[in-house]
Amino acid sequence: MASGNESLELTEAGTWESFPNFAKKLVKQIGASIIKKLNGPDIRIWEIEYKGHILNLVYDDFPNGVSIEPKKSSDQSIIDELYQIFKNQSDEVGL
């Protein structure tokens, strides 16, 4: 977790190359917008705005995965809300 807050692990199947496309589709799916893109040698952190809250959409290559987390601990309830949305939209093979 880049922010130190609790995160929601979205997939372990992501790659450096596939993250931008995955991120754009996810942002569109939840009605969010991309604020800033930060790319390091082994991590990508894209700040997104969702319902007035700034979240980090993160790709990390170790351990490999894509997660979403709040920038502020006071926004943890938004992650819980997204979990419920994803849970309701998913099936046995994912979203």
mmCIF file of C-alpha atoms in Angstrom:
data_model
loop_
_atom_site.group_PDB
_atom_site.id
_atom_site.type_symbol
_atom_site.label_atom_id
_atom_site.label_comp_id
_atom_site.label_asym_id
_atom_site.label_seq_id
_atom_site.Cartn_x
_atom_site.Cartn_y
_atom_site.Cartn_z
ATOM 1 C CA MET A 1 0.000 0.000 0.000
ATOM 2 C CA ALA A 2 1.569 3.196 -1.157
ATOM 3 C CA SER A 3 -0.449 5.349 1.266
ATOM 4 C CA GLY A 4 -0.255 3.112 4.332
ATOM 5 C CA ASN A 5 -4.068 2.783 4.399
ATOM 6 C CA GLU A 6 -6.065 -0.391 3.846
ATOM 7 C CA SER A 7 -6.371 -1.254 0.174
ATOM 8 C CA LEU A 8 -8.552 -3.323 -2.078
ATOM 9 C CA GLU A 9 -6.559 -5.808 -4.159
ATOM 10 C CA LEU A 10 -8.119 -5.842 -7.630
ATOM 11 C CA THR A 11 -5.951 -8.356 -9.487
ATOM 12 C CA GLU A 12 -2.642 -10.157 -9.318
ATOM 13 C CA ALA A 13 -2.690 -10.633 -13.095
ATOM 14 C CA GLY A 14 -1.652 -7.101 -13.996
ATOM 15 C CA THR A 15 1.566 -6.105 -15.722
ATOM 16 C CA TRP A 16 3.433 -2.843 -16.243
ATOM 17 C CA GLU A 17 2.243 -2.804 -19.857
ATOM 18 C CA SER A 18 -1.393 -3.739 -19.154
ATOM 19 C CA PHE A 19 -1.935 -1.321 -16.250
ATOM 20 C CA PRO A 20 -2.838 1.811 -18.273
ATOM 21 C CA ASN A 21 -5.598 0.028 -20.202
ATOM 22 C CA PHE A 22 -6.876 -1.699 -17.043
ATOM 23 C CA ALA A 23 -6.865 1.605 -15.151
ATOM 24 C CA LYS A 24 -8.748 3.487 -17.873
ATOM 25 C CA LYS A 25 -11.442 0.793 -18.057
ATOM 26 C CA LEU A 26 -11.821 0.669 -14.268
ATOM 27 C CA VAL A 27 -12.048 4.445 -13.967
ATOM 28 C CA LYS A 28 -14.761 4.503 -16.629
ATOM 29 C CA GLN A 29 -16.616 1.586 -14.997
ATOM 30 C CA ILE A 30 -16.914 3.353 -11.636
ATOM 31 C CA GLY A 31 -17.462 6.858 -13.009
ATOM 32 C CA ALA A 32 -14.186 8.278 -11.703
ATOM 33 C CA SER A 33 -11.621 10.506 -13.380
ATOM 34 C CA ILE A 34 -7.838 10.381 -13.583
ATOM 35 C CA ILE A 35 -6.159 13.303 -11.807
ATOM 36 C CA LYS A 36 -2.449 12.499 -11.979
ATOM 37 C CA LYS A 37 -0.199 9.692 -13.258
ATOM 38 C CA LEU A 38 2.987 8.897 -11.352
ATOM 39 C CA ASN A 39 5.230 6.219 -12.844
ATOM 40 C CA GLY A 40 8.343 4.911 -11.108
ATOM 41 C CA PRO A 41 10.696 2.102 -12.105
ATOM 42 C CA ASP A 42 8.637 -0.601 -10.352
ATOM 43 C CA ILE A 43 5.348 1.051 -9.395
ATOM 44 C CA ARG A 44 2.621 3.137 -10.996
ATOM 45 C CA ILE A 45 0.385 5.287 -8.825
ATOM 46 C CA TRP A 46 -2.468 7.008 -10.581
ATOM 47 C CA GLU A 47 -4.510 9.430 -8.526
ATOM 48 C CA ILE A 48 -8.181 9.231 -9.344
ATOM 49 C CA GLU A 49 -11.187 11.214 -8.148
ATOM 50 C CA TYR A 50 -14.256 9.214 -7.173
ATOM 51 C CA LYS A 51 -17.297 10.953 -5.653
ATOM 52 C CA GLY A 52 -15.130 13.846 -4.469
ATOM 53 C CA HIS A 53 -12.491 11.604 -2.885
ATOM 54 C CA ILE A 54 -8.911 11.200 -4.115
ATOM 55 C CA LEU A 55 -7.805 7.575 -4.328
ATOM 56 C CA ASN A 56 -4.613 5.869 -5.462
ATOM 57 C CA LEU A 57 -4.910 3.244 -8.171
ATOM 58 C CA VAL A 58 -1.639 1.349 -7.835
ATOM 59 C CA TYR A 59 0.318 -1.174 -9.888
ATOM 60 C CA ASP A 60 3.238 -2.675 -7.987
ATOM 61 C CA ASP A 61 5.544 -5.288 -9.491
ATOM 62 C CA PHE A 62 6.435 -6.880 -6.123
ATOM 63 C CA PRO A 63 4.273 -8.378 -5.020
ATOM 64 C CA ASN A 64 2.663 -8.159 -8.428
ATOM 65 C CA GLY A 65 -0.805 -6.660 -8.396
ATOM 66 C CA VAL A 66 -3.192 -3.784 -8.880
ATOM 67 C CA SER A 67 -4.922 -2.226 -5.899
ATOM 68 C CA ILE A 68 -6.971 0.817 -4.993
ATOM 69 C CA GLU A 69 -6.563 2.723 -1.746
ATOM 70 C CA PRO A 70 -7.553 6.034 -0.190
ATOM 71 C CA LYS A 71 -4.997 8.830 0.037
ATOM 72 C CA LYS A 72 -6.454 9.788 3.436
ATOM 73 C CA SER A 73 -7.466 7.324 6.136
ATOM 74 C CA SER A 74 -10.733 9.251 6.555
ATOM 75 C CA ASP A 75 -11.743 8.024 3.066
ATOM 76 C CA GLN A 76 -11.571 4.328 3.987
ATOM 77 C CA SER A 77 -15.374 4.037 3.691
ATOM 78 C CA ILE A 78 -15.085 4.744 -0.055
ATOM 79 C CA ILE A 79 -12.886 1.650 -0.442
ATOM 80 C CA ASP A 80 -15.525 -0.358 1.428
ATOM 81 C CA GLU A 81 -18.176 1.046 -0.946
ATOM 82 C CA LEU A 82 -16.110 0.086 -3.999
ATOM 83 C CA TYR A 83 -15.638 -3.410 -2.583
ATOM 84 C CA GLN A 84 -19.416 -3.845 -2.436
ATOM 85 C CA ILE A 85 -19.818 -2.519 -6.000
ATOM 86 C CA PHE A 86 -17.148 -4.877 -7.359
ATOM 87 C CA LYS A 87 -18.538 -7.793 -5.365
ATOM 88 C CA ASN A 88 -22.016 -7.222 -6.824
ATOM 89 C CA GLN A 89 -20.689 -6.855 -10.388
ATOM 90 C CA SER A 90 -18.333 -9.827 -10.373
ATOM 91 C CA ASP A 91 -18.832 -13.439 -11.205
ATOM 92 C CA GLU A 92 -16.663 -16.544 -10.793
ATOM 93 C CA VAL A 93 -14.052 -15.309 -13.275
ATOM 94 C CA GLY A 94 -13.909 -11.706 -12.091
ATOM 95 C CA LEU A 95 -15.341 -8.423 -13.353
#
